[in-house]
Coordinates of C-alpha atoms (C1' of nucleotides) in Angstrom, one line a residue:
Chain A
M1362 CA 15.9 -14.7 -30.9
I1363 CA 12.9 -16.3 -29.6
P1364 CA 14.0 -19.5 -27.8
Q1365 CA 11.5 -22.2 -28.4
T1366 CA 13.3 -24.7 -26.3
D1367 CA 11.3 -24.6 -23.2
M1368 CA 12.0 -27.7 -21.1
S1369 CA 9.7 -26.8 -18.3
P1370 CA 6.0 -27.6 -18.4
A1371 CA 4.0 -24.9 -20.1
S1372 CA 1.7 -24.8 -17.1
T1373 CA 4.3 -23.4 -14.8
P1374 CA 3.8 -19.7 -14.5
R1375 CA 6.7 -17.4 -14.9
V1376 CA 6.4 -13.8 -13.8
R1377 CA 8.7 -10.9 -13.2
F1378 CA 9.2 -7.8 -11.2
A1379 CA 10.9 -5.3 -13.4
P1380 CA 11.7 -2.1 -11.6
S1381 CA 13.7 0.7 -13.1
P1382 CA 16.5 1.9 -10.8
T1383 CA 15.7 5.6 -11.2
G1384 CA 14.5 5.8 -7.6
Y1385 CA 14.2 3.7 -4.5
L1386 CA 11.6 0.9 -4.1
H1387 CA 8.4 2.8 -3.5
V1388 CA 5.2 1.4 -2.1
G1389 CA 3.6 1.1 -5.5
G1390 CA 6.5 -0.9 -6.8
A1391 CA 6.6 -2.9 -3.6
R1392 CA 3.0 -4.0 -4.0
T1393 CA 3.6 -5.0 -7.6
A1394 CA 6.5 -7.0 -6.4
L1395 CA 4.4 -8.5 -3.7
F1396 CA 1.6 -9.5 -6.0
N1397 CA 4.1 -11.1 -8.4
W1398 CA 5.7 -12.9 -5.5
L1399 CA 2.4 -14.1 -4.1
F1400 CA 1.3 -15.3 -7.6
A1401 CA 4.5 -17.2 -8.1
R1402 CA 4.4 -18.8 -4.7
H1403 CA 0.8 -19.6 -5.0
T1404 CA 1.1 -21.3 -8.3
G1405 CA 4.5 -22.8 -7.7
G1406 CA 5.8 -20.6 -10.5
T1407 CA 9.0 -18.7 -11.0
L1408 CA 9.6 -15.1 -10.0
I1409 CA 12.3 -13.3 -12.0
L1410 CA 13.8 -10.0 -11.0
R1411 CA 14.8 -7.8 -13.9
I1412 CA 16.3 -4.4 -13.6
E1413 CA 15.2 -2.0 -16.4
D1414 CA 18.2 0.2 -16.6
T1415 CA 18.2 1.3 -20.2
D1416 CA 17.8 4.9 -19.2
F1417 CA 21.4 5.5 -18.4
E1418 CA 20.8 9.1 -17.6
R1419 CA 18.6 8.3 -14.7
S1420 CA 19.6 4.9 -13.5
S1421 CA 22.2 4.3 -10.8
E1422 CA 23.7 1.5 -8.9
E1423 CA 22.7 2.8 -5.5
M1424 CA 19.1 2.7 -6.6
V1425 CA 19.6 -1.0 -7.6
E1426 CA 20.9 -1.7 -4.2
G1427 CA 18.1 0.2 -2.6
I1428 CA 15.5 -1.8 -4.5
L1429 CA 17.2 -5.1 -3.6
E1430 CA 17.3 -4.0 0.1
G1431 CA 13.6 -3.2 0.0
M1432 CA 12.8 -6.6 -1.5
R1433 CA 14.8 -8.4 1.1
W1434 CA 13.3 -6.4 3.9
L1435 CA 9.8 -7.4 2.7
G1436 CA 10.9 -11.0 2.4
L1437 CA 10.2 -11.2 -1.3
N1438 CA 12.8 -13.6 -2.7
W1439 CA 13.1 -14.2 -6.4
D1440 CA 14.1 -17.3 -8.3
E1441 CA 16.1 -15.9 -11.2
G1442 CA 18.1 -12.8 -11.7
P1443 CA 18.6 -10.0 -11.1
F1444 CA 19.1 -9.5 -14.8
F1445 CA 20.2 -6.1 -16.1
Q1446 CA 18.8 -4.9 -19.3
S1447 CA 22.0 -2.8 -19.8
Q1448 CA 23.8 -6.1 -20.2
R1449 CA 21.4 -7.6 -22.7
L1450 CA 21.6 -5.0 -25.4
D1451 CA 22.4 -7.5 -28.1
L1452 CA 19.1 -9.2 -27.7
Y1453 CA 17.3 -6.0 -28.2
R1454 CA 19.3 -5.0 -31.3
Q1455 CA 18.7 -8.4 -32.8
T1456 CA 15.0 -8.2 -32.1
A1457 CA 15.0 -4.8 -33.8
E1458 CA 16.8 -6.3 -36.8
T1459 CA 14.2 -9.0 -37.0
L1460 CA 11.4 -6.5 -37.0
L1461 CA 13.2 -4.4 -39.6
A1462 CA 13.8 -7.4 -41.8
S1463 CA 10.2 -8.4 -41.7
G1464 CA 9.0 -5.0 -42.5
H1465 CA 7.4 -4.4 -39.1
A1466 CA 9.8 -1.6 -38.4
Y1467 CA 11.6 1.1 -40.3
P1468 CA 14.5 3.4 -39.9
C1469 CA 13.6 7.0 -39.0
F1470 CA 16.0 9.8 -39.7
C1471 CA 14.2 12.6 -38.0
T1472 CA 16.2 14.2 -35.4
K1473 CA 15.0 14.9 -31.9
A1474 CA 15.0 18.6 -32.5
E1475 CA 12.9 18.3 -35.7
L1476 CA 10.4 16.1 -33.8
E1477 CA 10.1 18.6 -31.0
Q1478 CA 9.6 21.4 -33.5
R1479 CA 6.9 19.6 -35.3
R1480 CA 5.2 18.6 -32.1
A1481 CA 5.1 22.2 -31.0
A1482 CA 3.6 23.3 -34.3
Q1483 CA 1.0 20.6 -34.1
A1484 CA 0.0 21.6 -30.6
V1485 CA -0.5 25.2 -31.8
S1486 CA -2.4 24.4 -34.9
A1487 CA -5.0 22.0 -33.4
G1488 CA -5.9 20.0 -30.5
C1489 CA -4.9 16.8 -32.2
P1490 CA -2.7 14.3 -30.5
P1491 CA 1.0 15.0 -31.1
M1492 CA 1.8 11.8 -32.9
Y1493 CA 4.7 11.1 -35.1
D1494 CA 3.7 11.9 -38.7
R1495 CA 5.3 8.7 -40.1
R1496 CA 7.2 10.6 -42.7
C1497 CA 10.2 8.2 -42.7
R1498 CA 7.9 5.2 -43.1
T1499 CA 7.6 5.9 -46.8
I1500 CA 11.3 6.4 -47.6
D1501 CA 12.3 4.0 -50.3
P1502 CA 14.4 1.1 -48.9
P1503 CA 17.2 1.8 -51.3
L1504 CA 17.3 5.4 -50.3
A1505 CA 17.2 4.5 -46.7
A1506 CA 20.0 2.1 -47.1
Q1507 CA 22.0 4.8 -48.8
R1508 CA 21.5 7.3 -46.0
K1509 CA 22.4 4.6 -43.4
A1510 CA 25.5 3.9 -45.4
A1511 CA 26.3 7.6 -45.4
G1512 CA 26.4 7.4 -41.7
E1513 CA 23.2 9.4 -41.0
P1514 CA 22.0 8.5 -37.6
F1515 CA 18.6 6.9 -37.3
A1516 CA 16.2 5.4 -34.9
V1517 CA 14.1 2.4 -35.5
R1518 CA 10.3 2.8 -35.4
F1519 CA 7.6 0.2 -35.2
A1520 CA 5.2 0.4 -38.2
V1521 CA 1.8 0.3 -36.6
P1522 CA -0.5 -1.5 -39.0
D1523 CA -3.4 0.5 -40.4
G1524 CA -7.1 -0.3 -39.8
R1525 CA -8.5 -2.3 -37.0
S1526 CA -7.7 -2.1 -33.4
T1527 CA -5.4 -3.8 -31.0
G1528 CA -6.5 -5.2 -27.7
F1529 CA -5.9 -7.8 -25.0
D1530 CA -7.8 -9.6 -22.3
D1531 CA -6.7 -8.2 -19.0
A1532 CA -7.0 -10.6 -16.1
V1533 CA -8.2 -7.7 -13.9
F1534 CA -9.9 -5.3 -16.3
G1535 CA -11.3 -7.5 -18.9
R1536 CA -11.1 -6.7 -22.6
I1537 CA -9.3 -3.5 -23.4
E1538 CA -9.1 -2.2 -27.0
F1539 CA -7.3 0.6 -28.7
A1540 CA -7.8 1.9 -32.2
N1541 CA -4.6 1.5 -34.2
A1542 CA -5.0 5.0 -35.4
E1543 CA -4.4 6.1 -31.8
I1544 CA -1.1 4.3 -31.6
E1545 CA 1.8 6.1 -33.0
D1546 CA 4.8 4.6 -34.7
F1547 CA 6.8 4.4 -31.5
V1548 CA 10.6 4.2 -31.3
L1549 CA 12.1 0.8 -30.6
L1550 CA 15.7 1.6 -30.9
R1551 CA 17.1 5.1 -30.3
S1552 CA 19.6 6.5 -32.6
D1553 CA 22.4 5.6 -30.2
G1554 CA 21.4 2.0 -30.4
I1555 CA 19.9 1.8 -26.9
P1556 CA 16.5 0.3 -26.9
T1557 CA 13.5 2.1 -25.5
Y1558 CA 11.3 0.5 -22.9
H1559 CA 8.8 -0.7 -25.5
L1560 CA 11.3 -2.9 -27.2
S1561 CA 13.3 -4.2 -24.2
V1562 CA 10.2 -5.3 -22.2
V1563 CA 8.8 -7.3 -25.1
A1564 CA 12.2 -8.8 -26.1
D1565 CA 12.9 -9.8 -22.5
D1566 CA 9.4 -10.9 -21.7
I1567 CA 9.5 -13.2 -24.7
D1568 CA 13.1 -14.3 -24.1
M1569 CA 12.4 -15.1 -20.4
R1570 CA 9.3 -17.0 -21.4
L1571 CA 7.0 -15.1 -19.1
T1572 CA 3.4 -16.3 -18.9
H1573 CA 1.9 -13.5 -16.8
I1574 CA 2.7 -9.8 -16.8
I1575 CA 1.5 -8.4 -13.5
R1576 CA 2.3 -4.7 -13.3
G1577 CA 0.9 -1.3 -12.5
A1578 CA -2.2 0.0 -14.3
D1579 CA -0.1 2.9 -15.6
H1580 CA 1.1 0.5 -18.2
I1581 CA -2.3 -0.2 -19.7
S1582 CA -1.9 2.4 -22.5
N1583 CA 1.5 0.9 -23.4
T1584 CA 0.2 -2.6 -23.7
P1585 CA -1.1 -2.3 -27.3
K1586 CA 2.3 -1.3 -28.4
Q1587 CA 3.6 -4.5 -26.9
V1588 CA 0.8 -6.6 -28.2
L1589 CA 1.7 -5.4 -31.7
Q1590 CA 5.2 -6.5 -31.3
Y1591 CA 4.2 -10.0 -30.0
Q1592 CA 2.1 -10.3 -33.1
A1593 CA 4.9 -9.1 -35.4
L1594 CA 7.3 -11.5 -33.8
G1595 CA 4.9 -14.4 -33.9
A1596 CA 5.1 -14.9 -30.1
T1597 CA 2.3 -16.0 -27.9
L1598 CA 0.8 -13.3 -25.8
P1599 CA 1.2 -13.6 -22.0
T1600 CA -1.7 -12.9 -19.7
F1601 CA -1.7 -9.3 -18.7
A1602 CA -2.9 -8.3 -15.2
H1603 CA -2.8 -4.7 -14.5
V1604 CA -2.9 -3.6 -10.9
P1605 CA -4.7 -0.4 -9.9
L1606 CA -2.5 2.4 -8.5
I1607 CA -1.9 3.5 -5.0
L1608 CA -2.9 7.1 -4.3
G1609 CA -2.0 9.4 -1.5
P1610 CA -4.5 10.7 1.0
D1611 CA -5.4 13.5 -1.3
K1612 CA -6.2 10.9 -4.0
T1613 CA -3.4 12.0 -6.3
R1614 CA -0.8 9.6 -7.3
L1615 CA 1.5 8.7 -4.4
S1616 CA 4.7 10.7 -4.5
K1617 CA 7.4 12.2 -2.3
R1618 CA 4.9 15.0 -1.4
H1619 CA 3.0 12.5 0.6
G1620 CA 5.9 11.8 2.9
A1621 CA 7.4 8.4 3.2
T1622 CA 7.0 6.6 -0.1
S1623 CA 10.2 4.5 0.0
V1624 CA 9.7 1.1 1.4
I1625 CA 12.9 1.3 3.4
S1626 CA 11.6 4.4 5.2
Y1627 CA 8.9 2.3 6.7
K1628 CA 11.6 0.0 8.1
E1629 CA 13.2 3.1 9.6
L1630 CA 9.9 4.1 11.1
G1631 CA 9.9 0.8 13.1
I1632 CA 7.3 -1.0 10.9
V1633 CA 7.6 -4.7 10.9
P1634 CA 7.9 -6.2 7.4
E1635 CA 5.0 -8.7 7.9
A1636 CA 2.7 -5.9 8.9
F1637 CA 3.6 -3.9 5.9
R1638 CA 3.2 -6.9 3.6
N1639 CA -0.2 -7.7 5.1
F1640 CA -1.3 -4.1 4.7
L1641 CA 0.0 -3.9 1.1
A1642 CA -1.7 -7.1 0.2
L1643 CA -5.1 -5.8 1.2
L1644 CA -4.6 -2.6 -0.8
G1645 CA -6.4 -3.5 -4.0
W1646 CA -6.9 -7.2 -3.4
T1647 CA -9.3 -9.3 -1.3
P1648 CA -9.2 -12.9 -0.6
G1649 CA -12.0 -15.0 -1.8
P1650 CA -15.3 -15.8 -0.1
G1651 CA -15.0 -17.0 3.4
H1652 CA -12.3 -14.5 4.4
K1653 CA -14.2 -11.3 3.9
D1654 CA -14.2 -10.3 7.5
R1655 CA -10.6 -11.1 8.2
E1656 CA -7.7 -8.6 8.1
I1657 CA -4.7 -10.4 9.5
F1658 CA -3.1 -12.8 7.1
S1659 CA 0.2 -14.5 7.6
S1660 CA 2.4 -14.9 4.6
D1661 CA 1.4 -18.5 4.2
D1662 CA -2.3 -17.4 4.3
L1663 CA -1.7 -14.8 1.6
I1664 CA 0.2 -17.3 -0.6
Q1665 CA -2.6 -19.8 -0.3
L1666 CA -5.4 -17.3 -0.9
F1667 CA -3.9 -15.1 -3.6
S1668 CA -5.5 -15.0 -7.0
L1669 CA -5.6 -12.5 -9.8
E1670 CA -9.4 -12.5 -9.6
G1671 CA -9.2 -10.9 -6.2
I1672 CA -7.5 -7.8 -7.5
S1673 CA -9.8 -4.8 -7.6
K1674 CA -10.1 -2.4 -10.5
S1675 CA -10.2 0.9 -8.7
N1676 CA -7.3 2.8 -7.3
A1677 CA -6.6 2.6 -3.5
V1678 CA -5.6 5.3 -1.1
F1679 CA -2.7 4.6 1.2
D1680 CA -3.9 4.9 4.8
N1681 CA -1.2 5.4 7.3
D1682 CA -3.5 4.8 10.2
K1683 CA -4.4 1.4 9.1
L1684 CA -0.8 0.5 8.5
A1685 CA -0.1 1.6 12.1
W1686 CA -2.9 -0.6 13.3
F1687 CA -1.5 -3.6 11.4
N1688 CA 1.9 -2.9 13.0
T1689 CA 0.6 -2.9 16.5
E1690 CA -1.3 -6.1 15.8
Y1691 CA 1.8 -7.8 14.6
I1692 CA 4.0 -6.6 17.4
R1693 CA 1.7 -7.7 20.1
A1694 CA 1.1 -11.1 18.4
Y1695 CA 4.8 -11.9 18.1
D1696 CA 6.2 -14.5 20.5
A1697 CA 9.2 -14.2 22.8
E1698 CA 11.3 -15.8 20.0
K1699 CA 10.7 -13.4 17.1
L1700 CA 10.1 -10.0 18.7
P1701 CA 13.3 -9.7 20.6
R1702 CA 15.3 -10.3 17.5
L1703 CA 13.6 -7.4 15.8
I1704 CA 14.0 -5.2 18.8
E1705 CA 17.7 -6.0 19.1
E1706 CA 18.2 -4.3 15.7
E1707 CA 16.6 -1.2 17.1
W1708 CA 18.8 -1.2 20.1
A1709 CA 21.9 -1.7 18.0
K1710 CA 20.8 1.3 15.9
A1711 CA 20.2 3.3 19.0
G1712 CA 23.7 2.3 20.1
F1713 CA 23.1 0.5 23.4
T1714 CA 23.0 -3.0 24.7
P1715 CA 20.6 -3.9 27.5
T1716 CA 22.4 -5.0 30.6
R1717 CA 19.6 -7.0 32.2
P1718 CA 19.4 -10.8 32.3
R1719 CA 17.6 -12.3 29.3
E1720 CA 14.6 -13.6 31.1
E1721 CA 13.9 -10.1 32.5
I1722 CA 14.3 -8.6 29.2
L1723 CA 11.8 -11.0 27.7
A1724 CA 9.4 -10.3 30.5
A1725 CA 9.7 -6.6 29.9
I1726 CA 9.1 -7.0 26.2
D1727 CA 6.1 -9.0 27.0
L1728 CA 4.8 -6.4 29.3
L1729 CA 5.3 -3.6 26.9
K1730 CA 4.3 -5.1 23.5
P1731 CA 0.6 -4.4 23.9
R1732 CA 1.4 -0.7 24.0
A1733 CA 4.1 -0.5 21.3
R1734 CA 3.2 1.3 18.1
N1735 CA 6.5 0.4 16.4
L1736 CA 9.8 -1.2 17.0
K1737 CA 11.5 2.0 17.7
D1738 CA 9.5 2.5 20.9
F1739 CA 11.6 -0.2 22.5
A1740 CA 14.7 1.8 22.1
T1741 CA 13.1 5.2 22.9
I1742 CA 10.2 5.6 25.2
F1743 CA 10.7 2.1 26.7
R1744 CA 14.3 2.5 27.2
A1745 CA 14.1 2.6 31.0
Y1746 CA 13.1 -1.0 31.0
F1747 CA 16.2 -2.2 29.4
S1748 CA 18.8 0.3 30.5
D1749 CA 19.7 2.3 33.5
T1750 CA 20.5 5.2 31.3
F1751 CA 17.4 6.8 30.1
D1752 CA 15.7 10.1 29.4
Y1753 CA 13.0 11.7 31.5
D1754 CA 10.2 13.1 29.4
P1755 CA 10.0 16.8 30.4
A1756 CA 6.3 16.8 30.0
A1757 CA 5.9 13.8 32.3
V1758 CA 8.1 15.3 34.9
A1759 CA 6.3 18.6 34.8
K1760 CA 3.0 16.8 35.1
F1761 CA 3.7 14.4 37.9
L1762 CA 6.9 15.4 39.6
S1763 CA 6.7 19.2 39.8
D1764 CA 5.5 19.0 43.4
G1765 CA 8.5 18.9 45.8
A1766 CA 6.4 17.1 48.4
V1767 CA 5.7 14.3 46.1
R1768 CA 9.4 13.8 45.4
A1769 CA 10.1 13.8 49.1
F1770 CA 7.4 11.1 49.6
L1771 CA 8.9 9.0 46.8
V1772 CA 12.3 9.1 48.6
Q1773 CA 10.6 7.9 51.8
L1774 CA 8.8 5.3 49.8
S1775 CA 12.0 4.0 48.4
Q1776 CA 13.0 3.1 52.0
R1777 CA 9.8 1.0 52.4
Y1778 CA 10.7 -0.9 49.3
A1779 CA 14.2 -1.4 50.4
A1780 CA 12.8 -3.2 53.4
A1781 CA 10.4 -5.4 51.3
R1782 CA 11.0 -9.1 51.5
E1783 CA 9.0 -10.0 48.4
F1784 CA 8.8 -7.9 45.3
T1785 CA 5.7 -9.1 43.5
E1786 CA 3.1 -7.1 41.8
A1787 CA 0.7 -7.6 44.7
E1788 CA 3.3 -6.9 47.4
T1789 CA 4.6 -3.7 45.8
E1790 CA 1.0 -2.4 45.6
T1791 CA 0.3 -3.2 49.3
I1792 CA 3.4 -1.4 50.3
L1793 CA 2.6 1.7 48.4
R1794 CA -1.0 1.9 49.5
A1795 CA 0.0 1.3 53.1
F1796 CA 2.5 4.1 52.9
A1797 CA -0.1 6.4 51.3
D1798 CA -2.5 5.7 54.1
E1799 CA 0.0 6.3 56.8
S1800 CA 1.2 9.5 55.2
R1801 CA -2.4 10.6 54.8
I1802 CA -2.0 11.3 51.1
K1803 CA -3.7 9.8 48.1
A1804 CA -2.2 6.9 46.3
G1805 CA -2.7 8.5 42.9
P1806 CA 0.0 11.2 43.0
L1807 CA 2.4 8.7 44.5
I1808 CA 1.7 6.2 41.7
N1809 CA 2.0 8.7 39.0
G1810 CA 5.1 10.2 40.4
S1811 CA 6.6 6.8 40.8
R1812 CA 5.9 5.9 37.2
V1813 CA 7.8 8.9 36.0
A1814 CA 10.7 8.3 38.4
L1815 CA 10.9 4.7 37.3
T1816 CA 10.3 4.9 33.6
G1817 CA 10.9 8.5 32.6
Q1818 CA 7.4 8.4 31.0
A1819 CA 3.9 9.5 32.0
V1820 CA 2.6 6.5 30.2
A1821 CA 3.4 2.9 31.1
P1822 CA 1.8 -0.4 31.9
S1823 CA 0.3 -0.9 35.4
L1824 CA 2.9 0.6 37.8
F1825 CA 3.1 -2.5 40.0
A1826 CA 3.7 -4.7 37.1
V1827 CA 6.5 -2.4 36.1
M1828 CA 7.9 -2.5 39.6
A1829 CA 7.8 -6.3 39.7
N1830 CA 9.6 -6.4 36.4
L1831 CA 12.2 -3.8 37.2
G1832 CA 13.0 -5.5 40.5
K1833 CA 13.7 -4.3 43.9
D1834 CA 17.2 -2.8 43.4
R1835 CA 16.3 -0.7 40.5
V1836 CA 13.0 0.5 42.0
V1837 CA 14.7 1.5 45.2
K1838 CA 17.5 3.3 43.5
R1839 CA 15.3 5.2 41.0
L1840 CA 12.8 6.3 43.7
A1841 CA 15.6 7.3 46.0
S1842 CA 17.0 9.6 43.5
S1843 CA 13.6 11.3 42.8
E1844 CA 14.7 14.5 44.3
S1845 CA 17.4 15.0 41.7
I1846 CA 15.3 14.4 38.6
K1847 CA 15.3 17.4 36.5
A1848 CA 12.9 17.9 33.8
E1849 CA 15.4 19.3 31.3
S1850 CA 18.2 17.0 32.2
S1851 CA 18.2 13.7 30.5
K1852 CA 20.1 11.2 32.4
A1853 CA 19.5 9.3 35.6
D1854 CA 21.9 7.1 37.6
Chain B
rG1362 C1' -7.2 18.4 -26.1
rG1363 C1' -7.1 12.9 -27.6
rC1364 C1' -7.3 7.9 -26.0
rG1365 C1' -8.0 4.4 -22.0
rC1366 C1' -9.6 2.9 -17.1
rC1367 C1' -12.3 3.6 -12.6
rA1368 C1' -16.5 5.2 -9.3
rU1369 C1' -20.2 1.6 -2.3
rG1370 C1' -19.5 5.9 4.7
rG1371 C1' -13.3 9.9 5.8
rU1372 C1' -10.1 5.2 4.2
rG1373 C1' -9.5 -0.2 2.6
rU1374 C1' -13.0 -3.7 1.1
rA1375 C1' -18.0 -7.1 1.3
rA1376 C1' -22.8 -7.8 -0.4
rU1377 C1' -25.4 -16.3 -2.6
rU1378 C1' -22.9 -12.8 -10.0
rG1379 C1' -31.0 -8.5 -9.8
rG1380 C1' -34.4 -9.5 -4.1
rU1381 C1' -29.9 -7.7 2.4
rU1382 C1' -32.4 -3.4 8.1
rA1383 C1' -26.1 -2.3 2.5
rA1384 C1' -21.7 -6.0 6.1
rC1385 C1' -16.5 -6.1 8.2
rA1386 C1' -11.9 -3.5 9.4
rC1387 C1' -9.1 1.2 10.1
rG1388 C1' -10.2 6.0 11.8
rC1389 C1' -13.7 9.2 14.5
rC1390 C1' -17.1 10.1 18.9
rG1391 C1' -18.9 8.6 23.7
rC1392 C1' -19.1 5.5 28.0
rC1393 C1' -16.7 1.9 31.4
rC1394 C1' -12.3 0.1 33.9
rU1395 C1' -8.4 2.5 36.3
rC1396 C1' -2.5 4.4 38.9
rU1397 C1' -1.2 7.0 33.6
rC1398 C1' -2.9 5.9 28.2
rA1399 C1' -0.8 5.8 22.8
rA1400 C1' -3.7 -0.2 26.8
rG1401 C1' -8.3 -3.1 27.4
rG1402 C1' -13.9 -3.6 27.4
rC1403 C1' -18.7 -1.7 25.6
rG1404 C1' -21.6 1.3 22.6
rG1405 C1' -22.5 5.1 18.7
rA1406 C1' -22.4 8.3 14.5
rG1407 C1' -21.2 8.0 9.5
rA1408 C1' -22.9 5.5 2.7
rG1409 C1' -29.1 4.3 0.5
rU1410 C1' -24.3 2.7 -3.2
rU1411 C1' -21.3 10.1 -7.8
rC1412 C1' -25.6 12.2 -10.6
rG1413 C1' -29.5 11.6 -14.5
rG1414 C1' -32.0 8.4 -17.5
rG1415 C1' -33.5 3.7 -19.0
rU1416 C1' -34.4 -2.3 -18.8
rU1417 C1' -37.1 -5.0 -15.0
rC1418 C1' -42.3 -6.8 -10.6
rG1419 C1' -37.6 -5.3 -8.4
rA1420 C1' -31.5 -2.7 -9.2
rU1421 C1' -25.1 -1.4 -5.6
rC1422 C1' -25.3 -5.2 -9.4
rC1423 C1' -27.4 -4.8 -16.5
rC1424 C1' -27.6 -0.6 -20.6
rC1425 C1' -26.9 4.7 -22.1
rG1426 C1' -25.4 9.6 -20.9
rA1427 C1' -23.2 13.2 -17.7
rU1428 C1' -19.7 14.4 -13.9
rG1429 C1' -15.4 13.5 -11.3
rG1430 C1' -10.8 11.0 -10.5
rC1431 C1' -6.7 8.5 -12.3
rG1432 C1' -3.4 6.8 -16.2
rC1433 C1' -1.1 7.3 -21.1
rU1434 C1' -0.1 10.9 -24.7
rA1435 C1' 9.0 11.1 -25.1
rC1436 C1' 14.7 8.7 -29.3
rC1437 C1' 11.6 7.8 -19.8
rA1438 C1' 10.4 3.5 -17.7

RNA sequence: GGCGCCAUGGUGUAAUUGGUUAACACGCCGCCCUCUCAAGGCGGAGAGUUCGGGUUCGAUCCCCGAUGGCGCUACCA
């Protein structure tokens, strides 16, 4: 079952991302996927997507779809697959047969209940590791055959060789070794004929001719079990590269407790995929010399610079603030081509279509993007720039429009603007300041009040730039209706 | 408990693979600009490299130990 007919040059790396669909694509998995993708693209190798769904209890189709969605959002395309382990059961059974036939594995008739009982007893008696006692390993083959024939259910266990130790050279951690005495005779095939992870990974990794296994460091302890199988099967060992884990702010393993851990939830938060990718790439990896002081890397940069050597050994803490920073950097760097496309999705989700001419919309986006923290801002706090139906932030109204006199002045001001010939940034400012002088009031309150009346927000770009963008008609109309703005009401116009 | 791995400011990482005033970014603090700030500009604090021993003329870097954190310890993956 080990295909030796590899037509492709041995030098072409083949890697895989092998999530198990027992949950959504979480950030740790996403980074593993990213590293595999970067490695494949950097080396011109092949990325395979394999769904490890041999745990029928916990796997589901929605989770598979969720994982694919996350991959697509991050722009991580794969070359082969997705393959489903649930559809490759024959391969695993045959591999188990091979191991059985060569004496590297044996049938185990112990029931799950018995094992649990013994484990509990062991735990009580001493602090020794609860390992399988190998009692079925010594059953005479004829007797075993007889029991099998009698229909007694059995699992297949790997016979871990005595003596020595088993190790491997990890591309990240270096040489790692385990004493064989510490490795238990693990189950390859459950009594229902379904393989365990230990068997299916190895059978597939060999069958798919993988050259590099890039995965989370939580698999380090499993690796010797896999190395043993490669040896028993006479297969050549791939290069293992274990990637340190991502921890939450409290330095415990990232989990739901830490809030958003699903990749898709970041999309929903208005994070742009490139920012997320950039952020993830720098979590546990650094580009080589000459790029130490750089933070922003395009996908092409990352692909070009990526190497296994740059992966660090220690766990990294997920820092939301830094992700937020990457996001603002990307948003403000996007050109008038890309950003609007992303924003349109947000508008669609928010359920409205901007009515203004395209050039004005682009100009507004340009004006706003230095202040945007995420894509959603364009559909929420920036809504007044794209729609005549928008909310007034109650706090902003309370702060700058609570004074009735100011409102009255704004209405008067609207008349000045109605008479304006030009509507440039400079001209709108001249008009306002002249009006303030004549009215013997300070420009500040007028400016702040206008801002709220025009945008519904206390925070915005320079007021006159906003006016120039909004245009005369809108400015006049919104200022004129200043009197009717109510803090608690939400709609204008 | 056993086994394995890791350890540089709050966070992510650097430091010609033993010689640096230990660097950069995020965050934080302050100041400036100003019509607002979640914008921009400028500056600052913050680690003597977890701790203790070695080796060395000299250790962030090499060795040993301790401590701490994380992972694994299933007929889960």
